[in-house]
mmCIF file of C-alpha atoms in Angstrom:
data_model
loop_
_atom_site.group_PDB
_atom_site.id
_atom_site.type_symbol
_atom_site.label_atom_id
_atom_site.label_comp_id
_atom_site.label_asym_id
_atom_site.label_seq_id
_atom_site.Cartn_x
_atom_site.Cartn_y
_atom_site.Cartn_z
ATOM 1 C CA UNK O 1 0.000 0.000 0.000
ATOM 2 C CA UNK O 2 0.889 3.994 -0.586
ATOM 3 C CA UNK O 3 2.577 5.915 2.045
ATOM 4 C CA UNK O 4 0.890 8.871 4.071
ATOM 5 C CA UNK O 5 2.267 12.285 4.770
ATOM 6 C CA UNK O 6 2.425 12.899 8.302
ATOM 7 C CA UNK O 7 3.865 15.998 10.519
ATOM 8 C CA UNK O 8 7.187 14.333 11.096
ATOM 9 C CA UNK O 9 7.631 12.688 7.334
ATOM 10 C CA UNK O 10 6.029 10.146 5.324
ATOM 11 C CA UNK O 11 4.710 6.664 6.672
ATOM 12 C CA UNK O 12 3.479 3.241 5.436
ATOM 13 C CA UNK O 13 3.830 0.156 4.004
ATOM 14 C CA UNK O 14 4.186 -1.729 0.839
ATOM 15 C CA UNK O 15 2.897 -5.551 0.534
ATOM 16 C CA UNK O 16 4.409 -7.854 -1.982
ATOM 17 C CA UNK O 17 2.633 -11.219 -2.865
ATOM 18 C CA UNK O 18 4.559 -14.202 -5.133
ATOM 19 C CA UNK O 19 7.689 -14.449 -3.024
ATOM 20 C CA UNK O 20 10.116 -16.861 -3.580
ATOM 21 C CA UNK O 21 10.479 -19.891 -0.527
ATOM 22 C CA UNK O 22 14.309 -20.068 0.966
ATOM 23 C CA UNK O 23 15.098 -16.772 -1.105
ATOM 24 C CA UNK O 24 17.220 -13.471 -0.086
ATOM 25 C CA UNK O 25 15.428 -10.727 -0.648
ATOM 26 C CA UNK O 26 16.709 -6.472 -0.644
ATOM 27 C CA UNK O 27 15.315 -3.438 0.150
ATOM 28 C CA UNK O 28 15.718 0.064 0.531
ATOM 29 C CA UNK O 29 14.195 3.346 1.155
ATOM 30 C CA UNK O 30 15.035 6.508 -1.467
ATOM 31 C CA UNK O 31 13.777 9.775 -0.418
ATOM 32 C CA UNK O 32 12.953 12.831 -2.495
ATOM 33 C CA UNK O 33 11.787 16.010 -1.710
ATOM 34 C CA UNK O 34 10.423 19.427 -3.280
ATOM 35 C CA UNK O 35 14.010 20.331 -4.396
ATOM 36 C CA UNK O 36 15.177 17.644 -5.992
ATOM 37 C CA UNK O 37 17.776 16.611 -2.767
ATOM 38 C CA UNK O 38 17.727 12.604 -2.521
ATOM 39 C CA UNK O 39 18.778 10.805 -0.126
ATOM 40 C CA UNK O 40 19.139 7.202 0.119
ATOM 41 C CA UNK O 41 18.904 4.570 3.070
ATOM 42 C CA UNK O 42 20.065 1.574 3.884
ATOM 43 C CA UNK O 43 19.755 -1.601 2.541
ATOM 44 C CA UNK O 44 18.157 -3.787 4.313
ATOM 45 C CA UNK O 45 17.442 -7.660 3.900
ATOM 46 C CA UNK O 46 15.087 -10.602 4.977
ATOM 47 C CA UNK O 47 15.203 -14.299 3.977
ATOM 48 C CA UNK O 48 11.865 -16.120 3.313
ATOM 49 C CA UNK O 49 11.138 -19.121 4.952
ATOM 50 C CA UNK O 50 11.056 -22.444 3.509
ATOM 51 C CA UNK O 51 7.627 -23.843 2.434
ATOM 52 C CA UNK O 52 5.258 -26.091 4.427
ATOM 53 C CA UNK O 53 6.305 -29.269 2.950
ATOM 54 C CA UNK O 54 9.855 -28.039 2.363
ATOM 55 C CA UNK O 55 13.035 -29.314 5.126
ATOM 56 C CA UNK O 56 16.415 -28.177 4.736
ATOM 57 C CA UNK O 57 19.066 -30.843 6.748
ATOM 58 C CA UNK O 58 22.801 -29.556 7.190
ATOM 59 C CA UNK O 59 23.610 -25.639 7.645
ATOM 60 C CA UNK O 60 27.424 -25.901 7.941
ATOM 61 C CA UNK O 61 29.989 -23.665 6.116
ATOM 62 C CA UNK O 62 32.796 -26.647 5.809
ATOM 63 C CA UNK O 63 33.945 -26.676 2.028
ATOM 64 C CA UNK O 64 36.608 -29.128 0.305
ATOM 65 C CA UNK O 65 34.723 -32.496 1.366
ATOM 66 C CA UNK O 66 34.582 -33.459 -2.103
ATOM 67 C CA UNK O 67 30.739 -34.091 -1.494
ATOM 68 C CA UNK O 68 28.408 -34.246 -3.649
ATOM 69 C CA UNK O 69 31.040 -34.085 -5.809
ATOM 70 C CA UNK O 70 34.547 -32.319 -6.455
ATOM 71 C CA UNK O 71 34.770 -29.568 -8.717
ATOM 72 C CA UNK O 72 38.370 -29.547 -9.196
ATOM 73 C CA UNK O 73 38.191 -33.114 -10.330
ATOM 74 C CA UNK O 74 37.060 -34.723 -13.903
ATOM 75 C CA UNK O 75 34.411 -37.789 -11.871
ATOM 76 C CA UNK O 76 32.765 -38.254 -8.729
ATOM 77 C CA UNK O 77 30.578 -40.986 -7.007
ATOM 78 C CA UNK O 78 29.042 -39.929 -3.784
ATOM 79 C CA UNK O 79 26.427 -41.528 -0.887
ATOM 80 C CA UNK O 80 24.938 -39.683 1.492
ATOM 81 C CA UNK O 81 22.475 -41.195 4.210
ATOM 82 C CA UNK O 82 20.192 -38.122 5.529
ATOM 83 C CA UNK O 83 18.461 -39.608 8.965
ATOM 84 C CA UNK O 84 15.019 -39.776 9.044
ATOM 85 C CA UNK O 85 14.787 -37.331 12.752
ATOM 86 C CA UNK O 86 16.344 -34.842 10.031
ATOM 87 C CA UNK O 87 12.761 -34.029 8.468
ATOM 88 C CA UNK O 88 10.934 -32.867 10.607
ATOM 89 C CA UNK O 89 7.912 -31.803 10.286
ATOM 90 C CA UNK O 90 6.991 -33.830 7.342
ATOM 91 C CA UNK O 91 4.225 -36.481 7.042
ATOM 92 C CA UNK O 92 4.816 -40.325 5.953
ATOM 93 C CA UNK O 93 2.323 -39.653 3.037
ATOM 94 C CA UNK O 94 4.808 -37.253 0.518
ATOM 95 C CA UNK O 95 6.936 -37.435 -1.862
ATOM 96 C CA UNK O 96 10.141 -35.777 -2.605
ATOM 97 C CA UNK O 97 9.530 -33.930 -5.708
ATOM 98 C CA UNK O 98 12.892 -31.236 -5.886
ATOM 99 C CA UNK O 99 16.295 -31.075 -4.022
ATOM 100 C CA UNK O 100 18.846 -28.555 -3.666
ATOM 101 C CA UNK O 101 22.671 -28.167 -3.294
ATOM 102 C CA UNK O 102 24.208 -25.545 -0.962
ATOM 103 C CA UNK O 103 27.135 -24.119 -3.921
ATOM 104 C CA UNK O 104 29.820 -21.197 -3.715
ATOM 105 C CA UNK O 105 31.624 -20.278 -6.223
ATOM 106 C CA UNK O 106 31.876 -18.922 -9.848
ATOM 107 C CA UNK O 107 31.153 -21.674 -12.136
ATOM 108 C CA UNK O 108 31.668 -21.115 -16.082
ATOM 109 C CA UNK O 109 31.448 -23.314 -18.596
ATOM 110 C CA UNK O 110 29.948 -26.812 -19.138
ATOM 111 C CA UNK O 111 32.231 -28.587 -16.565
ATOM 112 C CA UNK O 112 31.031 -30.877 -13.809
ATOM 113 C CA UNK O 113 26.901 -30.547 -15.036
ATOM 114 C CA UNK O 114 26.509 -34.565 -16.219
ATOM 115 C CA UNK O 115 24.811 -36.030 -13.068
ATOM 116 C CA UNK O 116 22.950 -38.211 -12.912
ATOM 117 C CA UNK O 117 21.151 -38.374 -9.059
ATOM 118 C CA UNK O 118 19.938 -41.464 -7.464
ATOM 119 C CA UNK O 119 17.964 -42.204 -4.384
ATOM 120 C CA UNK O 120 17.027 -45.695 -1.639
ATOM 121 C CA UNK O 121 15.717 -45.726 1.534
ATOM 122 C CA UNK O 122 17.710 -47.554 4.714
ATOM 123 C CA UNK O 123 17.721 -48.042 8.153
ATOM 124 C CA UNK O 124 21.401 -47.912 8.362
ATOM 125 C CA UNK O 125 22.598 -45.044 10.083
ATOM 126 C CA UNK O 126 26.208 -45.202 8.562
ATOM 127 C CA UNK O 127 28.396 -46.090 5.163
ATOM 128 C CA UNK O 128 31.254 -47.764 7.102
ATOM 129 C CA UNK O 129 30.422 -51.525 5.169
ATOM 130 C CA UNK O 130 30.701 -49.801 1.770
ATOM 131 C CA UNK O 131 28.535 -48.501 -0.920
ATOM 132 C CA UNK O 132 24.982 -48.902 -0.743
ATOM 133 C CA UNK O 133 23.684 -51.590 -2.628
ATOM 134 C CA UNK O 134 22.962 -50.038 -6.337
ATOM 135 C CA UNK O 135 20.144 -52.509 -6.340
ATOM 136 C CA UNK O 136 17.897 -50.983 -3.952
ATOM 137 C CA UNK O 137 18.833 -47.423 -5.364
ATOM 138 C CA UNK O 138 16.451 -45.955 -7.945
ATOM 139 C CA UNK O 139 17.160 -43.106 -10.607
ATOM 140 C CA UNK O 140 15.561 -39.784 -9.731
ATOM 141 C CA UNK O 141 17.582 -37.925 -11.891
ATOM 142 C CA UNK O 142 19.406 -37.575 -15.369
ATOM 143 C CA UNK O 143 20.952 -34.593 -16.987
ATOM 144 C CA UNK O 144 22.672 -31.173 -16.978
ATOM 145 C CA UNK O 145 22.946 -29.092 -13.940
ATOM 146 C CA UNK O 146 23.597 -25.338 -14.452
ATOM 147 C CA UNK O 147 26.222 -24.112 -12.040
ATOM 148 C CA UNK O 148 26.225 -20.688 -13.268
ATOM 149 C CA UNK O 149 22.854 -19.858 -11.982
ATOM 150 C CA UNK O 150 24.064 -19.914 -8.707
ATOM 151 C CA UNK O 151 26.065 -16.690 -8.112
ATOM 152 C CA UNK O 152 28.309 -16.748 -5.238
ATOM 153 C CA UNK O 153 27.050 -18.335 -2.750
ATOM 154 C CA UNK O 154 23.620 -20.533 -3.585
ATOM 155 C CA UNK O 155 21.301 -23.411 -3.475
ATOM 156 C CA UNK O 156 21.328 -25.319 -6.560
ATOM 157 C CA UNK O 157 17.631 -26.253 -7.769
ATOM 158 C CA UNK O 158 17.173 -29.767 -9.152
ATOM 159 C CA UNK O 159 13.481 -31.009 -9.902
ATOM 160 C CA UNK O 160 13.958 -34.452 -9.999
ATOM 161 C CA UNK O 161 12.710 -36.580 -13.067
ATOM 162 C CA UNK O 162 11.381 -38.910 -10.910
ATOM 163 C CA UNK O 163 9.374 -38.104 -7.390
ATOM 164 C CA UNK O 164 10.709 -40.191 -4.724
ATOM 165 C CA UNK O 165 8.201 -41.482 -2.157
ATOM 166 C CA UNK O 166 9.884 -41.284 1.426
ATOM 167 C CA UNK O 167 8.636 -41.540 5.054
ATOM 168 C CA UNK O 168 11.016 -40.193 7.509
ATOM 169 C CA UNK O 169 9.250 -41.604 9.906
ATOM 170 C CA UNK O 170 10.486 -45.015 9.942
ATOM 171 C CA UNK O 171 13.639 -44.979 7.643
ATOM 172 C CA UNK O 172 16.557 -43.060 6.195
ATOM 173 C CA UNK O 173 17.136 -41.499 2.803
ATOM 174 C CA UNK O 174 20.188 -42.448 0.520
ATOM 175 C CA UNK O 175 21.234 -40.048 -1.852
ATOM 176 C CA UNK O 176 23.650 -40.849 -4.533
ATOM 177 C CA UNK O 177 25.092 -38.592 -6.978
ATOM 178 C CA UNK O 178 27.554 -40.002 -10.305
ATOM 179 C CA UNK O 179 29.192 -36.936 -11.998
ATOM 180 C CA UNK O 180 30.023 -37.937 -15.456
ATOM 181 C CA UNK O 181 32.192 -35.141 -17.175
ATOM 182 C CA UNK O 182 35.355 -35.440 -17.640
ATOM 183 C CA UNK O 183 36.131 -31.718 -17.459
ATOM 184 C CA UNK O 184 36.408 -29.817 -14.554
ATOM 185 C CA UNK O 185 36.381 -26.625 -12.655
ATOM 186 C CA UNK O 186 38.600 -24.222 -10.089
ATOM 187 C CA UNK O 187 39.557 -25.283 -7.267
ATOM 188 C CA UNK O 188 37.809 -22.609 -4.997
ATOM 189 C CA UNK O 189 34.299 -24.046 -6.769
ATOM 190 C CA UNK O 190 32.707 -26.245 -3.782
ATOM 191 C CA UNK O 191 29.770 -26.952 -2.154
ATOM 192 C CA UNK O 192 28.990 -26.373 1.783
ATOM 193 C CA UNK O 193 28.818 -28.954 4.184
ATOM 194 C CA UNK O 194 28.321 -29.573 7.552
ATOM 195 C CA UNK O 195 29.310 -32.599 9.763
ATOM 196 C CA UNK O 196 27.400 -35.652 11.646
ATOM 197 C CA UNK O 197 30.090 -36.062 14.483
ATOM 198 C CA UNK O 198 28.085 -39.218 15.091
ATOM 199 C CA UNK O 199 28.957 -41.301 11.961
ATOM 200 C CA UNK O 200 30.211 -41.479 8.888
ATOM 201 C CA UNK O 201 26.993 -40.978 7.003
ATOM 202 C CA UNK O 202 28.954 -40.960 3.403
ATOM 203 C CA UNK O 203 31.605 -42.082 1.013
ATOM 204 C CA UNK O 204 32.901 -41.110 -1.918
ATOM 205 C CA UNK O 205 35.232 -41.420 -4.601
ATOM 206 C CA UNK O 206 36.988 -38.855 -7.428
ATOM 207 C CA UNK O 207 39.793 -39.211 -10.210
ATOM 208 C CA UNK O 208 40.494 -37.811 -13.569
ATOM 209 C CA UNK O 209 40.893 -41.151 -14.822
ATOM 210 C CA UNK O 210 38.770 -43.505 -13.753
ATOM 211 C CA UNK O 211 34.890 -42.944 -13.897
ATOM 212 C CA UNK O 212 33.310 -45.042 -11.404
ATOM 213 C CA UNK O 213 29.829 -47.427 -12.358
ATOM 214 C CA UNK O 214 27.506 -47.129 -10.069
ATOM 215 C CA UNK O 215 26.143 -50.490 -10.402
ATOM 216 C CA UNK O 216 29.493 -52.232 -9.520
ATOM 217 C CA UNK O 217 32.289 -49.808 -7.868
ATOM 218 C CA UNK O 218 35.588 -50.851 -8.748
ATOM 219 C CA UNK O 219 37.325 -48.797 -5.899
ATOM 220 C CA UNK O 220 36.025 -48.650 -1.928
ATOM 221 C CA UNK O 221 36.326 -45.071 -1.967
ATOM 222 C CA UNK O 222 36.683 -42.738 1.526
ATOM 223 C CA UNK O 223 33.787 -42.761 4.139
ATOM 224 C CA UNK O 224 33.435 -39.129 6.293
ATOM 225 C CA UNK O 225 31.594 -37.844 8.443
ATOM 226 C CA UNK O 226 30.584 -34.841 6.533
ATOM 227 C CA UNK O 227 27.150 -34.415 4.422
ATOM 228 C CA UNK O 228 26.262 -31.914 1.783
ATOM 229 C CA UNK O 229 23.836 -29.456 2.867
ATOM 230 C CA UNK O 230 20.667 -30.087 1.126
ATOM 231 C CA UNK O 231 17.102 -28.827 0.825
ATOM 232 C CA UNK O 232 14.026 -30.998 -0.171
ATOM 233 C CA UNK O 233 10.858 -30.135 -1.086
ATOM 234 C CA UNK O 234 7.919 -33.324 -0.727
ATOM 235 C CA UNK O 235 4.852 -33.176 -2.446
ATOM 236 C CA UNK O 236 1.511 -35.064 -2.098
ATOM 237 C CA UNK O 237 1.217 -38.768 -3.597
ATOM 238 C CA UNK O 238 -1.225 -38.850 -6.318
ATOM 239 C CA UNK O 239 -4.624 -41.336 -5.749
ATOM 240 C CA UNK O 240 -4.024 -44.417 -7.147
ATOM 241 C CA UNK O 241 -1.134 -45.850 -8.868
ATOM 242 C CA UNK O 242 1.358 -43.958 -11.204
ATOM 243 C CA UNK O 243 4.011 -46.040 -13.001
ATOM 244 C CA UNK O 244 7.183 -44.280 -13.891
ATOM 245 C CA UNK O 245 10.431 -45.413 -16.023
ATOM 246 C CA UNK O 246 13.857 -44.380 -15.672
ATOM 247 C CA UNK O 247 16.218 -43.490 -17.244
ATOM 248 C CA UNK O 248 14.001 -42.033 -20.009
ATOM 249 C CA UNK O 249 15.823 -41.798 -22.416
ATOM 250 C CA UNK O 250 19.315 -43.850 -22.425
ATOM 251 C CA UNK O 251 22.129 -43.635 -25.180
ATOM 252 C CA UNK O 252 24.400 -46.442 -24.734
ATOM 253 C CA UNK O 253 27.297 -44.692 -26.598
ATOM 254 C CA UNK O 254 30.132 -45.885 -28.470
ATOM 255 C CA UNK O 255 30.300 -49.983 -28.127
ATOM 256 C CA UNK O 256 32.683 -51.746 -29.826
ATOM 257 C CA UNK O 257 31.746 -55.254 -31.531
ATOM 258 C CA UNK O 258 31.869 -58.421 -29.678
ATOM 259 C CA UNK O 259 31.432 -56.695 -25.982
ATOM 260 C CA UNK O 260 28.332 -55.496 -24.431
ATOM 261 C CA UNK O 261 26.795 -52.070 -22.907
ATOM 262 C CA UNK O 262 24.540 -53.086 -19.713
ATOM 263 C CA UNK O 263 22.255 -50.224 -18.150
ATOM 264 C CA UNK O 264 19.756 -50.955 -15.695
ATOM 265 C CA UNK O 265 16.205 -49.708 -16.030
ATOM 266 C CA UNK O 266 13.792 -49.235 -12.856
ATOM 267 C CA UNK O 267 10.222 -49.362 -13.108
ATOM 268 C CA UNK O 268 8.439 -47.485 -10.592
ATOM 269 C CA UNK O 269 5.066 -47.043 -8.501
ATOM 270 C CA UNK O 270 4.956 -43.316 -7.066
ATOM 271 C CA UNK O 271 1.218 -43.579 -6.815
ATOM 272 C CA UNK O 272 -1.156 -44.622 -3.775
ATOM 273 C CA UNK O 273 -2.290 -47.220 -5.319
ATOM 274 C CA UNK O 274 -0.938 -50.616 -6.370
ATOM 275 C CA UNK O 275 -0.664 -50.868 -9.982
ATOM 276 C CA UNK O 276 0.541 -54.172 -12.551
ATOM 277 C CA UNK O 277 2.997 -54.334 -15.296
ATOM 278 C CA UNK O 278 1.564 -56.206 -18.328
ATOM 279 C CA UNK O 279 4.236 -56.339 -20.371
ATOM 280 C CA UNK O 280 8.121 -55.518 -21.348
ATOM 281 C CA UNK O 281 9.411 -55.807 -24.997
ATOM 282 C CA UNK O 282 11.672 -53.677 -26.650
ATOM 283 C CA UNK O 283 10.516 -52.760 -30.519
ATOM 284 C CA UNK O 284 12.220 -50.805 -33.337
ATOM 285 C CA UNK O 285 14.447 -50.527 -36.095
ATOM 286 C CA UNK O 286 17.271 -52.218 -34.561
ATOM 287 C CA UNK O 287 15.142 -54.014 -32.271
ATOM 288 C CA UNK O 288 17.431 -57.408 -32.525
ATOM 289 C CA UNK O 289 20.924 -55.345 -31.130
ATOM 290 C CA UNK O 290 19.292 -55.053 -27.396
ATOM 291 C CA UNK O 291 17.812 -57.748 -24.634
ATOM 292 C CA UNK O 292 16.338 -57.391 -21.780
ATOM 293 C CA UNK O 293 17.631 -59.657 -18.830
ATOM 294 C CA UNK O 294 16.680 -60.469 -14.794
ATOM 295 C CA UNK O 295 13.180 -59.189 -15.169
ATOM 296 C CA UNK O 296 10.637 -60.374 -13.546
ATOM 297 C CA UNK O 297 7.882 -62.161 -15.949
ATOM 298 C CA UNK O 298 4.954 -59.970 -16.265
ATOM 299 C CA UNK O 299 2.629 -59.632 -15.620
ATOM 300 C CA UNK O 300 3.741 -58.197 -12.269
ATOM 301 C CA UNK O 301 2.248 -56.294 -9.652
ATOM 302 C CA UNK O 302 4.027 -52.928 -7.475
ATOM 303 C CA UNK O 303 2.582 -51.226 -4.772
ATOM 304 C CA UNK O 304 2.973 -47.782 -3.388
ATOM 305 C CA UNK O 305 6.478 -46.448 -3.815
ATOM 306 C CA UNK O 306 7.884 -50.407 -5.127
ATOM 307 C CA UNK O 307 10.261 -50.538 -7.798
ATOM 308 C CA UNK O 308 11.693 -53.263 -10.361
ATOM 309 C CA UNK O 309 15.118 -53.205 -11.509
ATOM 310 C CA UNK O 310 16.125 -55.203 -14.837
ATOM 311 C CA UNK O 311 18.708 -54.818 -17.562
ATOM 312 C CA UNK O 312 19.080 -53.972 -21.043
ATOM 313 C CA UNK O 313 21.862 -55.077 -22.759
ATOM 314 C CA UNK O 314 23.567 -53.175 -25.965
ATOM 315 C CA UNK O 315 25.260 -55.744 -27.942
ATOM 316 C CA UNK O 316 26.142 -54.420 -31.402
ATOM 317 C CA UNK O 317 26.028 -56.511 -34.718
ATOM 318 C CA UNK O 318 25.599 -53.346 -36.807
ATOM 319 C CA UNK O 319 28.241 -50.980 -37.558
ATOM 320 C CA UNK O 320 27.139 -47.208 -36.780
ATOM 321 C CA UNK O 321 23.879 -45.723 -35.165
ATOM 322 C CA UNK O 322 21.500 -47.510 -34.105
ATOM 323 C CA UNK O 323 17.785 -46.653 -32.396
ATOM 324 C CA UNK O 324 15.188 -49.076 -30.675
ATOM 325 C CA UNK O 325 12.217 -48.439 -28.264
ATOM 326 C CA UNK O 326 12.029 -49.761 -24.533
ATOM 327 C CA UNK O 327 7.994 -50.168 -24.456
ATOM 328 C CA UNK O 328 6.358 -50.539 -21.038
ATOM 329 C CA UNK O 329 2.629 -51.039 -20.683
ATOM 330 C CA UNK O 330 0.332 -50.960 -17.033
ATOM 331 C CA UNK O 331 -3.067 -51.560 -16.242
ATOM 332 C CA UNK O 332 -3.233 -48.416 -14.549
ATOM 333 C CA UNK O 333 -4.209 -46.344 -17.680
ATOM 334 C CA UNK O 334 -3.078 -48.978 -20.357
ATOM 335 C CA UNK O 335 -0.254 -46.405 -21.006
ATOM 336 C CA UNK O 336 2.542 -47.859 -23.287
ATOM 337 C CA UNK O 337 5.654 -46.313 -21.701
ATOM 338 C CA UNK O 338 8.099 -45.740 -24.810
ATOM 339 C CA UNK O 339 11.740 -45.306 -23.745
ATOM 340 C CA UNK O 340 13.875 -44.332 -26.717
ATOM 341 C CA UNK O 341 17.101 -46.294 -26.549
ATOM 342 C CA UNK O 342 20.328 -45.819 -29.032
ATOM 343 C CA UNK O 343 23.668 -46.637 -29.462
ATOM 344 C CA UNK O 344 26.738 -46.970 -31.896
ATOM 345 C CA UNK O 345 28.456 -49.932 -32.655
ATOM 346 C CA UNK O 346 32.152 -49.626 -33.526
ATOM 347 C CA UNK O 347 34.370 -52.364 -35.624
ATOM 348 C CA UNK O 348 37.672 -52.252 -35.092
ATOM 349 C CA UNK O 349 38.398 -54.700 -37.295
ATOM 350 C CA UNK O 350 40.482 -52.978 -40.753
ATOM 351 C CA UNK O 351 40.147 -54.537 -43.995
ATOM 352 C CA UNK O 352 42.569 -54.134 -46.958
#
């Protein structure tokens, strides 16, 4: 609202609507008068408040724990287990629909963006046996992350792919984060972390050279007591059952003859309800150059927040591109899930 002249100055207020949750906001005062003299206040600040059905777990100002991943380095494979006495305040019956990173620094360029974000449920409370299980983890997230909106000091914004149903009322969360690019960033780039002296709630690993699989790390990596600083925000569970596939879609890359490409696919209920898988197949041009293996035969049923995990399997006959379709049908709305699926076979034999 408008300000009022009164005998000592001018007075009111002005009410804004459409705020931002968890944002920084400025504000200051510039005064005029009849002869043109300004004269400026100060600036002032306020920080809104996280949403309802948003948490934020870890507020520490540690950098260089190489967590979620290290900038200065090409790869990184990270775990984090976030207790479930972290969120409080949120009800068994959500869904974690977006996630941020607490960053500093001044990102440029296309380095250290490739992750790909995964996410499991446990009632461990440490990582001191090794890695989670890749099994029971399920894909949540595939794709570029933009550094450079964050300037200075941040939260990085990630809207996952794929909501991840979660009760912190009777488990913990495992999140998992695989950076894939090879390039990398300055040294004073990290991320903010603070520390469980408690346990050693993660593990990772980074290199220049050697890009860890998720699905079967080749190196034990370091366990440490430090977590990332994160923010979640949970969202209701829709009525009845909602079948999602990940990843959606999946290149395979460059595969050279007489070896294999294996990716695991996870089929997933974030619904209510319990829904059933009628069938798997995979269709296309180049149908004949994939497989599907350790699937369950449909058709199959998966109840509120269950998950299947199966492989397909790249092996390449044909020289050059190739394309196929990963089809997935439910009951729930006889929806034929189409996954688009490619590759590129590569013979190394040379002819003369």
């Amino acid at each position: 609202t408008g300000g009022a002249a009164g005998s000592e100055g001018t007075t009111g207020s002005y009410t804004y609507s459409g705020l931002a949750n968890a944002t920084n906001y400025e504000w200051q005062i510039i005064m005029h008068n009849t002869s043109r003299l300004d004269a400026d206040g100060p600036v002032w600040s306020f920080t809104t408040t996280l949403g309802d059905d948003a948490v934020q777990v870890g507020a520490g100002s540690v950098t260089n724990q190489h967590l979620p991943i290290e900038p200065y380095y090409g790869y990184t494979y990270s775990q984090t287990i976030y207790l479930g006495s972290s969120f409080t305040g949120i009800a068994s019956d959500k869904r974690i629909d977006k996630i941020w990173y607490n960053y500093s620094g001044n990102f440029v360029g296309a380095n250290n963006d490739d992750w790909v974000i995964y996410m499991g449920t446990t009632t461990d409370t440490n990582l001191d046996g090794g890695w989670y299980d890749y099994a029971n983890l399920t894909q949540v997230f595939d794709g570029d992350v933009n550094l450079e909106l964050v300037s200075g000091t941040g939260w990085l914004e990630i809207t996952l792919d794929v909501p991840f149903i979660f009760d912190p009322t009777t488990t913990n969360l495992v999140v998992a984060v695989d950076e894939n690019s090879p390039s990398y960033s300055s040294g004073s780039d990290e991320f903010l972390c603070d520390q469980d002296v408690r346990a050693n709630v993660s593990r990772y690993y980074y290199s220049d050279s050697t890009n860890l699989d998720p699905a079967a790390p080749s190196q034990a990596g370091t366990v440490s007591s430090y977590y990332p600083n994160m923010r979640f925000e949970f969202g209701d569970i829709p009525a009845g059952a909602l079948i999602t596939v990940s990843p959606n879609p999946h290149d395979f890359g460059t595969v050279i003859f007489q070896t294999s490409s294996t990716q695991v696919f996870t089929i997933q209920n974030i619904g209510s309800g319990t829904g059933d898988i009628t069938s798997v197949t995979i269709t296309g041009t180049n149908a004949g150059e994939f497989a599907i293996q350790n699937l369950a035969s449909t058709p199959f049923s998966l109840e509120s927040s269950a998950s299947e995990n199966f492989d397909v399997v790249y092996t390449p006959t044909i020289e050059g591109a190739v394309t196929a379709n990963l089809e997935v049908v439910d009951n729930v709305t006889r929806q034929t899930h189409i996954i688009p699926l490619s590759g590129e076979g590569f013979d190394p034999v040379v002819s003369t």
